[in-house]
Coordinates of C-alpha atoms in Angstrom, one line a residue:
M1327 CA 156.7 189.3 69.4
S1328 CA 153.7 191.3 70.6
S1329 CA 152.5 190.7 74.2
D1330 CA 149.2 192.4 73.2
L1331 CA 148.5 189.7 70.4
C1332 CA 149.5 186.9 72.7
S1333 CA 147.1 188.2 75.5
A1334 CA 144.4 189.0 72.9
L1335 CA 144.6 185.3 71.8
K1336 CA 144.6 183.9 75.2
E1337 CA 141.6 186.1 76.3
F1338 CA 139.7 185.1 73.3
A1339 CA 140.4 181.4 73.8
D1340 CA 139.6 181.4 77.5
N1341 CA 136.3 183.2 76.6
L1342 CA 135.3 180.2 74.3
A1343 CA 135.0 178.0 77.4
P1344 CA 131.4 177.2 78.1
P1345 CA 129.9 178.6 81.4
Q1346 CA 129.2 176.1 84.2
S1347 CA 125.5 176.6 83.7
L1348 CA 125.7 175.2 80.2
V1349 CA 127.9 172.3 81.4
N1350 CA 125.3 171.5 84.0
K1351 CA 122.6 171.6 81.3
V1352 CA 124.5 169.1 79.2
G1353 CA 124.9 167.0 82.2
R1354 CA 121.1 166.8 82.7
I1355 CA 120.6 166.0 79.1
I1356 CA 123.1 163.1 79.4
D1357 CA 121.1 161.8 82.5
R1358 CA 117.8 161.8 80.6
L1359 CA 119.2 160.1 77.6
S1360 CA 120.8 157.6 79.8
R1361 CA 117.3 156.8 81.3
H1362 CA 115.9 156.6 77.8
L1363 CA 118.5 154.0 76.8
H1364 CA 118.0 152.0 79.9
S1365 CA 114.2 152.0 79.7
D1366 CA 112.4 148.6 79.3
R1367 CA 111.1 149.9 75.8
F1368 CA 114.6 149.5 74.3
K1369 CA 115.3 145.8 73.8
W1370 CA 119.1 146.2 74.2
S1371 CA 118.9 147.9 77.6
G1372 CA 119.9 144.7 79.5
C1373 CA 123.0 144.5 77.5
I1374 CA 124.1 148.0 78.2
N1375 CA 127.0 147.9 80.8
R1376 CA 127.7 151.8 81.1
I1377 CA 127.1 154.9 79.1
V1378 CA 130.1 157.1 79.2
P1379 CA 130.4 160.8 78.0
L1380 CA 133.5 161.4 76.1
G1381 CA 135.0 164.0 73.6
S1382 CA 135.4 167.6 74.4
Y1383 CA 132.7 167.5 77.1
A1384 CA 134.6 164.9 79.2
K1385 CA 138.1 166.5 78.3
K1386 CA 136.8 169.9 79.4
S1387 CA 137.8 171.4 76.2
S1388 CA 134.4 172.3 74.5
L1389 CA 133.6 175.5 72.7
R1390 CA 130.9 177.5 74.1
F1391 CA 129.1 178.4 71.0
M1392 CA 129.2 174.9 69.4
M1393 CA 129.2 172.5 72.4
D1394 CA 128.4 168.9 71.3
L1395 CA 128.4 165.6 73.1
D1396 CA 130.3 162.3 72.3
L1397 CA 128.8 159.2 74.1
V1398 CA 129.9 155.7 74.1
V1399 CA 127.6 152.8 74.9
F1400 CA 129.5 150.0 76.4
L1401 CA 127.8 146.6 75.6
N1402 CA 128.1 143.1 77.2
D1403 CA 128.5 140.3 74.8
C1404 CA 128.3 142.3 71.6
E1405 CA 131.1 142.7 69.0
Y1406 CA 131.8 145.0 66.1
P1407 CA 130.3 146.0 63.8
F1408 CA 127.3 146.2 66.1
E1409 CA 124.7 146.1 63.1
D1410 CA 121.7 144.9 65.1
F1411 CA 122.2 147.2 68.0
M1412 CA 122.7 150.3 65.7
R1413 CA 119.6 149.4 63.6
D1414 CA 117.6 149.1 66.8
L1415 CA 119.1 152.1 68.5
D1416 CA 118.3 154.3 65.6
E1417 CA 114.6 153.2 65.7
H1418 CA 114.5 153.7 69.5
I1419 CA 116.0 157.4 69.2
E1420 CA 113.7 158.3 66.4
L1421 CA 110.6 157.2 68.3
S1422 CA 111.2 160.0 70.8
D1423 CA 110.1 163.6 70.1
T1424 CA 113.0 164.6 72.3
Y1425 CA 115.6 163.5 69.8
T1426 CA 115.6 164.7 66.1
N1427 CA 117.7 164.9 62.8
C1428 CA 118.8 161.2 63.4
T1429 CA 121.5 160.0 60.9
L1430 CA 123.0 156.5 61.1
N1431 CA 126.6 156.2 59.7
G1432 CA 128.1 152.8 60.2
T1433 CA 128.7 152.5 63.9
R1434 CA 127.8 156.2 64.7
L1435 CA 124.5 157.6 65.3
F1436 CA 124.2 161.3 65.1
F1437 CA 121.1 163.3 66.4
V1438 CA 120.1 166.5 68.1
A1439 CA 118.9 166.2 71.7
E1440 CA 116.2 168.5 73.0
G1441 CA 116.5 171.0 70.2
T1442 CA 120.2 172.2 70.5
L1443 CA 122.7 169.7 71.6
H1444 CA 124.5 167.6 68.8
V1445 CA 125.1 164.1 70.0
D1446 CA 127.5 161.4 68.4
L1447 CA 126.7 158.1 69.9
L1448 CA 128.7 155.0 69.3
P1449 CA 129.0 151.5 70.6
A1450 CA 132.0 149.7 72.2
T1451 CA 132.4 146.1 73.6
N1452 CA 132.7 146.0 77.4
R1453 CA 135.6 143.7 78.2
L1454 CA 135.5 144.0 82.1
P1455 CA 135.6 140.6 83.6
R1456 CA 133.4 140.6 86.7
S1457 CA 135.9 138.2 88.6
E1458 CA 138.6 140.8 88.2
L1459 CA 136.4 143.7 89.3
S1460 CA 135.6 141.9 92.5
Q1461 CA 139.2 142.1 93.4
G1462 CA 139.0 145.9 93.4
R1463 CA 141.1 146.7 90.3
N1464 CA 140.7 149.8 88.3
P1465 CA 137.9 149.1 85.8
Q1466 CA 139.3 151.7 83.2
D1467 CA 142.8 150.2 83.4
L1468 CA 141.2 146.7 83.0
Q1469 CA 139.0 147.8 79.9
Y1470 CA 142.2 149.2 78.4
K1471 CA 144.4 146.1 79.1
M1472 CA 141.7 143.7 77.8
T1473 CA 141.0 145.7 74.7
L1474 CA 144.6 146.1 73.8
A1475 CA 145.2 142.4 74.2
Y1476 CA 142.1 141.6 72.0
I1477 CA 143.7 143.8 69.2
L1478 CA 147.1 142.1 69.7
N1479 CA 145.6 138.6 69.3
S1480 CA 143.7 139.4 66.3
S1481 CA 144.6 138.4 62.8
N1482 CA 145.0 142.0 61.6
P1483 CA 145.8 144.3 64.6
F1484 CA 145.9 147.4 62.3
D1485 CA 142.3 147.1 61.2
E1486 CA 141.1 145.8 64.6
G1487 CA 143.0 148.7 66.3
Y1488 CA 140.9 151.1 64.3
Q1489 CA 137.6 149.2 65.0
Q1490 CA 138.3 149.0 68.7
S1491 CA 139.2 152.6 69.4
P1492 CA 135.9 153.5 71.0
A1493 CA 136.6 150.8 73.6
L1494 CA 139.8 152.6 74.6
S1495 CA 138.2 156.0 74.6
E1496 CA 138.0 156.4 78.5
T1497 CA 141.6 156.0 78.6
A1498 CA 142.0 158.7 75.8
V1499 CA 140.0 161.0 78.0
E1500 CA 142.4 160.5 80.9
F1501 CA 145.3 161.1 78.7
V1502 CA 144.0 164.5 77.7
K1503 CA 143.2 165.5 81.4
R1504 CA 146.8 164.5 82.5
K1505 CA 148.3 166.6 79.7
N1506 CA 146.2 169.5 80.7
E1507 CA 147.3 169.3 84.2
V1508 CA 151.0 169.5 83.2
F1509 CA 151.1 171.7 80.1
H1510 CA 147.8 173.7 80.5
C1511 CA 146.8 172.9 76.9
S1512 CA 143.2 173.9 77.0
T1513 CA 143.9 177.6 75.8
V1514 CA 145.6 176.5 72.5
T1515 CA 143.3 173.5 72.3
R1516 CA 140.2 175.8 72.1
L1517 CA 142.0 178.2 69.7
A1518 CA 143.0 175.1 67.4
K1519 CA 139.2 174.0 67.5
F1520 CA 137.9 177.3 66.9
W1521 CA 140.2 177.7 63.9
S1522 CA 139.0 174.3 62.4
K1523 CA 135.4 175.6 62.6
T1524 CA 136.4 178.6 60.4
V1525 CA 137.8 176.5 57.4
C1526 CA 135.7 174.3 55.2
V1527 CA 136.8 170.8 54.2
E1528 CA 133.8 169.2 52.8
G1529 CA 132.5 165.9 54.0
F1530 CA 132.5 163.9 57.2
H1531 CA 135.8 163.4 58.8
S1532 CA 136.0 161.1 61.8
G1533 CA 137.6 162.7 64.9
R1534 CA 138.1 166.1 63.5
S1535 CA 137.9 167.7 66.8
T1536 CA 140.3 165.1 68.3
I1537 CA 142.7 165.6 65.7
M1538 CA 142.8 169.3 66.5
E1539 CA 143.1 168.6 70.1
Y1540 CA 146.0 166.2 69.8
I1541 CA 148.0 168.5 67.5
A1542 CA 147.4 171.4 70.0
I1543 CA 148.6 169.2 72.9
R1544 CA 151.8 168.5 71.0
S1545 CA 152.2 172.1 70.2
A1546 CA 151.8 173.1 73.9
E1547 CA 154.2 170.5 74.9
M1548 CA 156.9 171.6 72.4
E1549 CA 156.5 175.2 73.5
Q1550 CA 156.7 174.5 77.3
N1551 CA 159.6 172.0 76.8
T1552 CA 161.5 175.1 75.8
G1553 CA 160.8 176.7 79.1
R1554 CA 158.1 179.0 78.0
E1555 CA 154.3 179.0 78.0
N1556 CA 153.1 181.4 75.3
T1557 CA 149.7 181.1 73.7
L1558 CA 150.8 182.9 70.4
K1559 CA 154.0 180.7 69.9
A1560 CA 152.0 177.6 70.7
F1561 CA 149.2 178.6 68.2
R1562 CA 151.9 179.4 65.6
R1563 CA 153.4 175.9 66.2
F1564 CA 150.0 174.3 65.8
L1565 CA 149.5 176.0 62.3
T1566 CA 153.0 175.0 61.4
I1567 CA 152.4 171.4 62.1
V1568 CA 149.0 171.4 60.2
S1569 CA 150.5 173.2 57.3
N1570 CA 153.2 170.2 56.9
P1571 CA 151.2 167.0 56.9
E1572 CA 154.0 165.3 55.1
E1573 CA 156.3 165.8 57.9
M1574 CA 153.9 165.1 60.7
A1575 CA 154.9 162.3 63.0
I1576 CA 153.2 162.6 66.4
Y1577 CA 152.9 159.9 69.0
W1578 CA 153.2 159.5 72.8
T1579 CA 154.5 156.5 74.9
E1580 CA 152.5 157.1 78.1
Y1581 CA 150.4 153.9 77.5
Y1582 CA 152.7 151.8 75.2
K1583 CA 156.4 151.6 74.5
I1584 CA 158.1 153.0 71.3
G1585 CA 159.0 149.3 70.4
D1586 CA 155.2 148.6 70.3
I1587 CA 155.1 151.0 67.2
K1588 CA 155.5 148.8 64.1
P1589 CA 157.9 150.2 61.4
R1590 CA 154.9 150.3 59.0
M1591 CA 153.1 152.6 61.4
K1592 CA 156.0 154.6 62.5
N1593 CA 156.9 155.4 58.9
S1594 CA 153.5 156.6 57.8
R1595 CA 153.0 160.2 56.9
P1596 CA 151.1 162.1 58.1
L1597 CA 151.2 160.2 61.4
L1598 CA 149.1 161.1 64.4
L1599 CA 149.0 157.8 66.5
D1600 CA 146.3 157.3 69.0
P1601 CA 147.9 157.9 72.4
T1602 CA 146.2 154.8 73.8
N1603 CA 146.5 152.6 70.7
P1604 CA 149.8 151.9 68.8
Y1605 CA 147.8 150.5 65.9
N1606 CA 145.5 153.4 65.0
N1607 CA 146.9 156.3 63.0
I1608 CA 144.1 158.6 63.3
L1609 CA 145.2 160.2 59.9
R1610 CA 144.5 157.1 57.9
G1611 CA 142.1 156.9 55.0
K1612 CA 139.9 160.0 54.4
N1613 CA 141.6 161.8 57.2
K1614 CA 144.9 161.8 55.3
S1615 CA 143.1 163.8 52.4
F1616 CA 141.4 166.0 55.0
M1617 CA 144.9 167.2 56.5
V1618 CA 146.2 167.7 53.0
E1619 CA 143.2 170.2 52.4
M1620 CA 143.6 171.8 56.0
A1621 CA 147.3 172.4 55.3
K1622 CA 146.5 174.9 52.6
F1623 CA 144.3 176.9 55.0
A1624 CA 146.8 176.7 57.8
Q1625 CA 149.4 178.3 55.6
V1626 CA 147.0 181.3 54.9
S1627 CA 146.4 181.6 58.6
M1628 CA 150.1 181.5 59.4
D1629 CA 150.7 184.4 57.1
R1630 CA 147.6 186.3 58.7
L1631 CA 149.1 185.5 62.1
E1632 CA 152.4 187.1 61.0
E1633 CA 150.7 190.1 59.6
A1634 CA 148.7 190.4 63.0
D1635 CA 152.0 190.2 64.9
C1636 CA 153.8 192.8 62.8
R1637 CA 150.7 195.2 63.2
A1638 CA 150.7 194.7 66.9
R1639 CA 154.5 195.4 67.2
R1640 CA 153.8 198.7 65.4
G1641 CA 151.3 199.5 68.1
E1642 CA 148.2 198.8 65.9
S1643 CA 145.2 197.0 67.5
V1644 CA 144.6 193.4 67.3
D1645 CA 142.2 192.4 64.5
L1646 CA 140.8 189.1 65.5
Q1647 CA 138.3 189.3 62.5
S1648 CA 141.1 189.3 59.9
L1649 CA 143.1 186.5 61.6
F1650 CA 140.1 184.1 62.0
K1651 CA 138.2 185.2 58.6
P1652 CA 136.5 182.2 57.2
Q1653 CA 138.2 180.2 54.5
P1654 CA 137.1 180.1 51.8
V1655 CA 134.7 183.1 51.4
W1656 CA 131.0 182.6 51.8
I1657 CA 130.2 182.4 47.9
Q1658 CA 132.9 179.8 47.4
L1659 CA 131.4 177.1 49.7
P1660 CA 130.9 173.8 48.2
F1661 CA 127.0 174.0 48.2
Y1662 CA 127.3 177.1 46.0
L1663 CA 130.0 175.8 43.7
R1664 CA 128.0 172.4 43.3
R1665 CA 124.6 174.0 43.3
R1666 CA 123.2 171.8 46.0
S1667 CA 121.3 173.5 48.8
Q1668 CA 121.6 177.0 47.3
P1669 CA 120.4 179.1 50.2
K1670 CA 118.8 182.5 49.2
N1671 CA 116.5 185.3 50.4
F1672 CA 118.7 185.9 53.4
V1673 CA 117.4 187.7 56.6
V1674 CA 119.8 188.6 59.4
S1675 CA 118.3 190.2 62.6
V1676 CA 119.0 190.6 66.3
R1677 CA 116.6 190.1 69.1
D1678 CA 116.7 190.2 72.9
G1679 CA 118.0 186.8 74.2
G1680 CA 117.9 185.1 77.7
D1681 CA 115.9 182.0 76.5
L1682 CA 118.7 180.6 74.4
T1683 CA 122.0 179.2 75.8
M1684 CA 123.4 177.3 72.8
P1685 CA 123.1 178.0 69.0
K1686 CA 120.0 176.3 67.4
T1687 CA 119.1 175.4 63.8
V1688 CA 115.5 174.8 62.8
T1689 CA 114.7 173.7 59.1
K1690 CA 111.4 173.4 57.4
K1691 CA 112.8 171.9 54.2
S1692 CA 115.5 169.0 54.2
M1693 CA 119.0 169.9 53.3
E1694 CA 122.2 168.0 53.1
E1695 CA 123.6 167.3 56.4
S1696 CA 127.1 168.3 55.3
D1697 CA 125.7 171.7 54.1
R1698 CA 123.9 172.4 57.3
E1699 CA 127.1 171.7 59.3
I1700 CA 129.2 174.0 57.0
I1701 CA 126.8 176.8 57.3
E1702 CA 126.5 176.3 61.2
N1703 CA 130.4 176.2 61.5
F1704 CA 130.7 179.5 59.4
L1705 CA 127.8 181.5 61.0
F1706 CA 128.5 180.3 64.6
S1707 CA 132.3 181.0 64.5
F1708 CA 132.1 184.1 62.5
S1709 CA 129.5 185.6 64.9
E1710 CA 131.6 184.5 67.9
V1711 CA 134.7 186.3 66.7
A1712 CA 132.7 189.4 65.5
V1713 CA 131.3 189.9 69.0
A1714 CA 134.7 189.5 70.7
A1715 CA 136.3 191.8 68.1
S1716 CA 133.5 194.5 68.6
K1717 CA 133.9 194.5 72.4
K1718 CA 137.7 194.7 72.3
K1719 CA 137.4 197.7 70.1
G1720 CA 134.9 199.3 72.4
I1721 CA 132.1 199.5 69.7
P1722 CA 129.1 201.2 71.4
N1723 CA 126.3 199.0 69.7
V1724 CA 127.8 195.5 69.5
A1725 CA 124.5 194.0 68.4
Q1726 CA 124.2 196.4 65.4
K1727 CA 127.8 195.9 64.4
V1728 CA 127.7 192.0 64.5
Q1729 CA 124.4 192.0 62.4
T1730 CA 126.2 194.2 59.8
D1731 CA 129.3 192.1 60.0
V1732 CA 127.2 188.9 59.3
Q1733 CA 125.4 190.6 56.4
H1734 CA 128.6 191.8 54.7
M1735 CA 130.2 188.1 55.3
I1736 CA 127.2 186.5 53.4
A1737 CA 126.9 189.4 50.6
P1738 CA 129.7 191.7 50.5
G1739 CA 128.7 195.1 49.0
A1740 CA 125.1 194.4 49.0
S1741 CA 122.6 196.6 50.6
W1742 CA 120.3 195.1 53.1
G1743 CA 116.6 196.1 53.5
P1744 CA 114.2 194.8 56.2
G1745 CA 113.9 191.5 54.4
G1746 CA 111.0 189.9 56.2
F1747 CA 110.8 187.6 59.3
L1748 CA 113.0 184.7 60.2
S1749 CA 110.1 182.5 60.8
D1750 CA 109.0 182.8 57.2
R1751 CA 112.2 181.2 56.0
D1752 CA 113.0 177.6 55.2
A1753 CA 115.9 177.5 57.7
K1754 CA 116.8 179.5 60.7
L1755 CA 119.8 179.7 62.8
E1756 CA 120.0 181.5 66.1
I1757 CA 123.2 182.3 67.8
P1758 CA 123.2 183.7 71.5
F1759 CA 125.7 186.3 72.7
T1760 CA 126.1 189.2 75.1
D1761 CA 126.3 192.8 74.1
E1762 CA 128.7 195.4 75.6
K1763 CA 126.5 195.9 78.5
G1764 CA 126.3 192.1 79.3
I1765 CA 122.6 191.9 78.2
P1766 CA 121.8 188.5 76.3
K1767 CA 121.1 188.9 72.7
V1768 CA 120.3 186.4 69.8
I1769 CA 121.5 187.0 66.3
G1770 CA 119.2 185.2 63.7
V1771 CA 120.0 184.2 60.1
G1772 CA 117.2 182.9 58.0
F1773 CA 117.2 181.8 54.3
D1774 CA 115.1 179.9 51.9
L1775 CA 116.3 176.7 50.2

C-alpha cells in the first residue's frame, strides 16, 4: 500500500472543507432567511416553533465547491403532509427577489438563496410539550422520544417512520457529530461525497448526500476497529460497500436496541437503517435502484484505485484526475442521450476572481432541473480535482491548465478558438479557485440551449 496515495487522498479531502469565511457567510444567509419566514407577511409565522439547519452544514461535512443548506422548519399543531403550509411557503419564498429557482416537490421546497446557495427546506412537526420543557429537560431528546412514540403508536410504523424522519433530524446530526469525535470520519466522508458528485445517476434521490455520509462512517468505523486509521483503506472499504448493494446491511444501535429492528426490516437488502429510526430504511423505493446504479460506478472506481495504488508503489506520481474521472463521459450524459437540454456552442474562459466564493449558475432560458444539477456536479467536481492535480504536479500556469482540461472533458480532441463571451450564452457557470500563487481565479463555462 502506498503512503503517498494515502496522504494524497487525505490532503485532497481535507482541502475540500469550506473555509470559515464561507461557513460564516452561510450562517448570515440562514439568519436572513429565518427573519423572512418569521415576518408578519408570512401567514404561518406564528406556527413556526424553530428553524434548524441540518445536513452537511450542521454536521460540518460540507464540500467547499458545492456547499448547500438543508433546513427543517418545526411547526406547532401541523402534521404530515403539510400541504397548505408548503403551498403558502412556496408562494412566500417566490415573492422575494432574494430567492430564485423555486421547485416544490412534495414536502420539500428547493430554491437558491442570494444567487449562490442551494437550499432544501422541509417541514416537521414540533412535539415538544411546554410542560416538559419547563422542567429543564433536553428539548432535542424530548423531540426524539415523542416522535418515536408517535411512530410506534401509528397504524403503519414503516410508512410513518419514513414520513416522520425530518422530525428526528436534530438527533441524526448529533449522531454524526459523535461519530466524528470518535472515528474522525470527516476525511473519508468528504471523499465519499466528492466521488458521488463525479458519477451521474439521473433523477432526484432523496438523501443522496446522507447515504454517502452514513456509508463512509461505517467504512471509517470498520477501518479503525482493526486498530488503524488510514484514508486509502477507508475509501476502498466505502467503494466496496457501495459496489455490493445486495450485501449491504448497515445499522447502529446508539438510539434504539437491536430488538427494535423488525425482521422485515433487518432482512431487507440493501439496508441502510436511519440511525435514529428503526422503521426507516433510507435505501427503500427509488433509492434502492439508485444504489444499484451507483454500484456499477463504484466497481470502476475500485479498479482505478487499485491501479493508482500500483502506480504509486512503483514510485509514479498520484493521478487524482484519472482516479476521479467523471462517469460516464460527458457525451454520454442523459440529456445528450435523450436529446433534452442539448447544450451547445460552449465557451470556457478564466478571469481574475475575488468576488465569488461559491460556484454560481445563471440561466437565461429554462432547462430541466435534473440537467442543471448534472452539469453543475460534473463541472464543479471536475474543476476541483483539475486544480488540485495541477498544483500537486507543480504546473506553472494552473489557470491555463484547468481551462484546457475542462475543454477537453467537454469535447475531447476538438480545437477551441476564442468562442465569444460568457455573457452571450443561454447558461453560465462560474467556479472560483486559487492558482499556484494563491491568487483567486474564476473559471467560466457558458453554452446555448
